[in-house]
């Protein structure tokens, strides 16, 4: 079974631009969570989607948004990029996101904002 | 909401020694505690998890202990090897439930040959 995939793997953007990242979960997984990873803050939860609905949201500004499609693929969007948005963005999928099943991470998208 | 504290932030051990990483959590309703290992440039991978109906779980050289009364859990790695060098993250959540995993800030383990 193929693992979680993320595209693109690397991105360089300029301050003020917007960016869209994509995550394809493991086949059959319906829950997709997004995390921001930075050296100082570790893994911070952005949001979780299940069956095309945002079920949980972390403490990030409204510039961070996401969506999930009927095939469970998910995208996250960051508008009006700031230097502090430079980070590794990880998505993770699980069968139902309840914690009853293991969560698997993708390889991440490394975003650099200049 | 849940808050997870992880210590130490860095840990160096000699090959063959044991390593212990500790985490505390704040939400007494949390009952699922996974540990992830992230090697340099790679994705986090689940190495072991424990649920609140058990106090200890082992998998070869890795063990996790849970003390629900004190709200802390620990990762124990015995007979460490250079390939154990990585960043380790603990996490906590309610399960089953719809609350997200909350992660500690990670421990960078270096195993010196």
Short mmCIF file of C-alpha atoms in Angstrom, two decimals:
data_model
loop_
_atom_site.label_atom_id
_atom_site.label_comp_id
_atom_site.label_asym_id
_atom_site.label_seq_id
_atom_site.Cartn_x
_atom_site.Cartn_y
_atom_site.Cartn_z
CA UNK A 1 0.00 0.00 0.00
CA UNK A 2 1.42 3.40 -0.95
CA UNK A 3 2.26 5.76 1.88
CA UNK A 4 1.19 9.33 2.42
CA UNK A 5 2.50 11.59 -0.32
CA UNK A 6 2.93 15.34 -0.37
CA UNK A 7 3.61 17.72 -3.21
CA UNK A 8 5.60 19.71 -3.82
CA UNK A 9 8.51 18.65 -1.62
CA UNK A 10 10.19 22.03 -1.69
CA UNK A 11 8.90 25.54 -2.30
CA UNK A 12 10.45 28.96 -2.27
CA UNK A 13 8.05 31.88 -2.14
CA UNK A 14 8.26 35.59 -1.60
CA UNK A 15 6.65 37.44 1.28
CA UNK A 16 3.09 38.40 0.44
CA UNK A 17 2.51 35.56 -2.00
CA UNK A 18 0.21 32.63 -1.40
CA UNK A 19 0.93 28.92 -1.58
CA UNK A 20 -1.03 25.69 -1.89
CA UNK A 21 0.29 22.37 -0.61
CA UNK A 22 -1.19 18.99 -1.41
CA UNK A 23 -1.46 15.76 0.56
CA UNK A 24 -2.64 12.36 -0.64
CA UNK A 25 -3.46 10.01 2.22
CA UNK A 26 -3.05 6.27 2.33
CA UNK A 27 -5.80 4.57 0.38
CA UNK A 28 -8.83 4.06 2.59
CA UNK A 29 -7.81 6.69 5.14
CA UNK A 30 -10.42 9.37 5.60
CA UNK A 31 -8.74 11.64 8.12
CA UNK A 32 -5.99 14.07 7.16
CA UNK A 33 -4.21 16.29 9.68
CA UNK A 34 -1.76 19.08 8.94
CA UNK A 35 1.16 20.15 11.12
CA UNK A 36 3.72 22.92 10.98
CA UNK A 37 7.19 21.87 12.11
CA UNK A 38 9.79 24.44 13.07
CA UNK A 39 13.02 23.95 15.03
CA UNK A 40 11.87 25.95 18.02
CA UNK A 41 8.21 24.91 18.25
CA UNK A 42 8.19 21.27 17.26
CA UNK A 43 5.04 19.90 15.64
CA UNK A 44 2.13 22.28 15.85
CA UNK A 45 -1.33 21.19 14.81
CA UNK A 46 -2.96 23.24 12.05
CA UNK A 47 -6.22 21.44 11.26
CA UNK A 48 -7.80 18.09 10.62
CA UNK A 49 -10.23 17.06 7.93
CA UNK A 50 -12.53 14.09 7.89
CA UNK A 51 -15.02 13.32 5.14
CA UNK A 52 -14.46 16.75 3.55
CA UNK A 53 -15.24 18.57 6.81
CA UNK A 54 -12.83 20.44 9.04
CA UNK A 55 -13.20 18.71 12.34
CA UNK A 56 -10.48 20.40 14.39
CA UNK A 57 -8.47 23.57 14.08
CA UNK A 58 -5.30 24.64 15.82
CA UNK A 59 -4.29 28.09 16.94
CA UNK A 60 -3.15 29.59 13.63
CA UNK A 61 -4.31 32.79 11.91
CA UNK A 62 -6.99 32.75 9.24
CA UNK A 63 -4.29 33.00 6.55
CA UNK A 64 -3.97 29.25 6.97
CA UNK A 65 -6.81 27.32 5.44
CA UNK A 66 -7.46 23.91 4.03
CA UNK A 67 -9.92 21.64 2.37
CA UNK A 68 -10.48 17.99 1.66
CA UNK A 69 -11.85 16.44 -1.47
CA UNK A 70 -14.19 13.49 -1.87
CA UNK A 71 -11.22 11.17 -2.52
CA UNK A 72 -9.76 12.26 0.85
CA UNK A 73 -6.92 14.21 -0.75
CA UNK A 74 -6.33 17.43 1.10
CA UNK A 75 -4.85 20.80 0.34
CA UNK A 76 -3.73 23.57 2.60
CA UNK A 77 -3.36 27.17 1.57
CA UNK A 78 -1.37 29.95 3.15
CA UNK A 79 -2.12 33.46 1.95
CA UNK A 80 -0.09 36.62 2.38
CA UNK A 81 3.04 34.69 3.31
CA UNK A 82 5.26 35.97 6.09
CA UNK A 83 8.89 35.14 6.81
CA UNK A 84 7.78 33.24 9.90
CA UNK A 85 5.79 30.82 7.78
CA UNK A 86 9.02 29.18 6.68
CA UNK A 87 8.72 25.65 7.99
CA UNK A 88 8.27 22.00 7.16
CA UNK A 89 4.58 21.29 6.62
CA UNK A 90 3.61 17.73 7.37
CA UNK A 91 0.37 15.99 6.75
CA UNK A 92 -0.69 12.75 8.40
CA UNK A 93 -3.48 10.36 7.61
CA UNK A 94 -5.38 7.81 9.62
CA UNK A 95 -8.41 5.65 9.09
CA UNK A 96 -10.78 7.80 11.08
CA UNK A 97 -8.73 10.29 13.09
CA UNK A 98 -10.16 9.17 16.40
CA UNK A 99 -6.88 7.92 17.79
CA UNK A 100 -8.10 4.36 17.59
CA UNK A 101 -5.85 3.89 14.58
CA UNK A 102 -2.23 4.81 13.88
CA UNK A 103 -1.45 8.14 12.24
CA UNK A 104 1.01 8.03 9.31
CA UNK A 105 3.03 11.05 8.22
CA UNK A 106 3.95 12.19 4.76
CA UNK A 107 7.49 13.35 3.86
CA UNK A 108 6.54 17.00 4.21
CA UNK A 109 6.79 20.13 2.11
CA UNK A 110 9.64 22.44 3.03
CA UNK A 111 8.45 26.01 2.51
CA UNK A 112 10.95 28.84 2.47
CA UNK A 113 9.64 32.40 2.44
CA UNK A 114 12.10 35.10 1.40
CA UNK B 1 -6.70 22.09 26.00
CA UNK B 2 -3.96 19.51 26.26
CA UNK B 3 -0.36 20.56 26.88
CA UNK B 4 2.58 18.16 26.60
CA UNK B 5 5.97 18.91 28.08
CA UNK B 6 8.97 16.82 27.01
CA UNK B 7 12.39 16.52 28.63
CA UNK B 8 15.25 16.64 27.98
CA UNK B 9 15.46 18.61 24.75
CA UNK B 10 18.82 17.01 23.95
CA UNK B 11 20.34 13.77 25.16
CA UNK B 12 23.72 12.21 24.43
CA UNK B 13 24.51 8.65 25.42
CA UNK B 14 27.29 6.21 24.74
CA UNK B 15 26.50 3.31 22.47
CA UNK B 16 25.16 0.45 24.53
CA UNK B 17 23.81 2.66 27.31
CA UNK B 18 20.14 3.29 27.98
CA UNK B 19 18.23 6.46 27.13
CA UNK B 20 15.11 7.75 28.86
CA UNK B 21 12.85 10.54 27.61
CA UNK B 22 10.04 11.84 29.77
CA UNK B 23 6.78 13.59 28.96
CA UNK B 24 4.06 15.08 31.11
CA UNK B 25 0.55 15.96 29.99
CA UNK B 26 -2.17 18.15 31.41
CA UNK B 27 -5.47 16.66 30.25
CA UNK B 28 -6.49 13.87 32.59
CA UNK B 29 -8.87 12.58 29.90
CA UNK B 30 -5.99 11.81 27.52
CA UNK B 31 -5.58 8.10 27.08
CA UNK B 32 -3.52 7.57 23.93
CA UNK B 33 0.23 8.23 24.01
CA UNK B 34 2.30 7.56 20.89
CA UNK B 35 6.01 8.10 20.37
CA UNK B 36 7.44 9.14 17.02
CA UNK B 37 11.01 8.97 15.76
CA UNK B 38 12.18 11.43 13.14
CA UNK B 39 15.54 10.86 11.52
CA UNK B 40 17.24 13.78 9.85
CA UNK B 41 15.40 14.81 6.70
CA UNK B 42 12.75 12.12 7.09
CA UNK B 43 9.16 11.92 8.18
CA UNK B 44 8.13 11.13 11.76
CA UNK B 45 7.43 7.44 12.21
CA UNK B 46 5.48 5.80 14.99
CA UNK B 47 7.74 3.54 17.03
CA UNK B 48 5.51 2.60 19.94
CA UNK B 49 2.30 3.70 21.58
CA UNK B 50 0.47 3.02 24.81
CA UNK B 51 -3.12 3.36 25.86
CA UNK B 52 -4.31 4.08 29.36
CA UNK B 53 -5.50 0.57 30.05
CA UNK B 54 -1.87 -0.60 30.35
CA UNK B 55 1.05 0.72 32.38
CA UNK B 56 3.92 -0.56 30.29
CA UNK B 57 4.53 -1.81 26.79
CA UNK B 58 7.71 -3.25 25.27
CA UNK B 59 8.92 -3.84 21.76
CA UNK B 60 12.42 -5.29 21.64
CA UNK B 61 14.78 -2.54 22.89
CA UNK B 62 12.02 0.05 23.26
CA UNK B 63 9.59 0.36 26.13
CA UNK B 64 7.06 2.95 27.21
CA UNK B 65 5.70 3.39 30.71
CA UNK B 66 2.63 5.33 31.74
CA UNK B 67 1.67 6.76 35.11
CA UNK B 68 -1.86 8.13 34.79
CA UNK B 69 -1.99 9.35 38.36
CA UNK B 70 1.06 11.55 37.87
CA UNK B 71 0.16 12.25 34.23
CA UNK B 72 3.49 11.33 32.82
CA UNK B 73 4.87 8.74 30.42
CA UNK B 74 8.38 7.81 29.41
CA UNK B 75 10.26 6.21 26.54
CA UNK B 76 13.07 3.84 27.40
CA UNK B 77 15.61 2.68 24.84
CA UNK B 78 18.05 0.02 25.98
CA UNK B 79 21.36 -1.02 24.38
CA UNK B 80 21.37 2.11 22.23
CA UNK B 81 22.88 1.98 18.78
CA UNK B 82 24.06 4.77 16.44
CA UNK B 83 20.94 4.26 14.30
CA UNK B 84 18.84 5.29 17.30
CA UNK B 85 20.16 8.83 16.82
CA UNK B 86 17.13 10.95 15.88
CA UNK B 87 14.57 13.35 17.27
CA UNK B 88 11.89 11.68 19.36
CA UNK B 89 8.45 13.18 19.89
CA UNK B 90 5.87 12.17 22.44
CA UNK B 91 2.20 13.00 21.96
CA UNK B 92 -1.10 12.68 23.75
CA UNK B 93 -4.76 12.68 22.84
CA UNK B 94 -8.15 11.31 23.83
CA UNK B 95 -8.99 8.17 21.93
CA UNK B 96 -11.35 7.28 20.62
CA UNK B 97 -12.31 10.86 20.14
CA UNK B 98 -12.08 13.79 17.81
CA UNK B 99 -9.30 15.69 19.52
CA UNK B 100 -5.98 16.04 17.70
CA UNK B 101 -2.64 14.68 18.82
CA UNK B 102 -0.70 17.24 20.85
CA UNK B 103 3.06 16.81 20.55
CA UNK B 104 5.93 17.56 22.85
CA UNK B 105 8.71 19.70 21.41
CA UNK B 106 11.02 16.76 20.83
CA UNK B 107 14.22 15.29 22.18
CA UNK B 108 17.31 15.11 20.02
CA UNK B 109 19.05 11.86 20.93
CA UNK B 110 22.66 11.36 19.92
CA UNK B 111 24.23 7.94 20.38
CA UNK B 112 27.99 8.20 20.44
CA UNK B 113 29.90 5.21 19.09
#
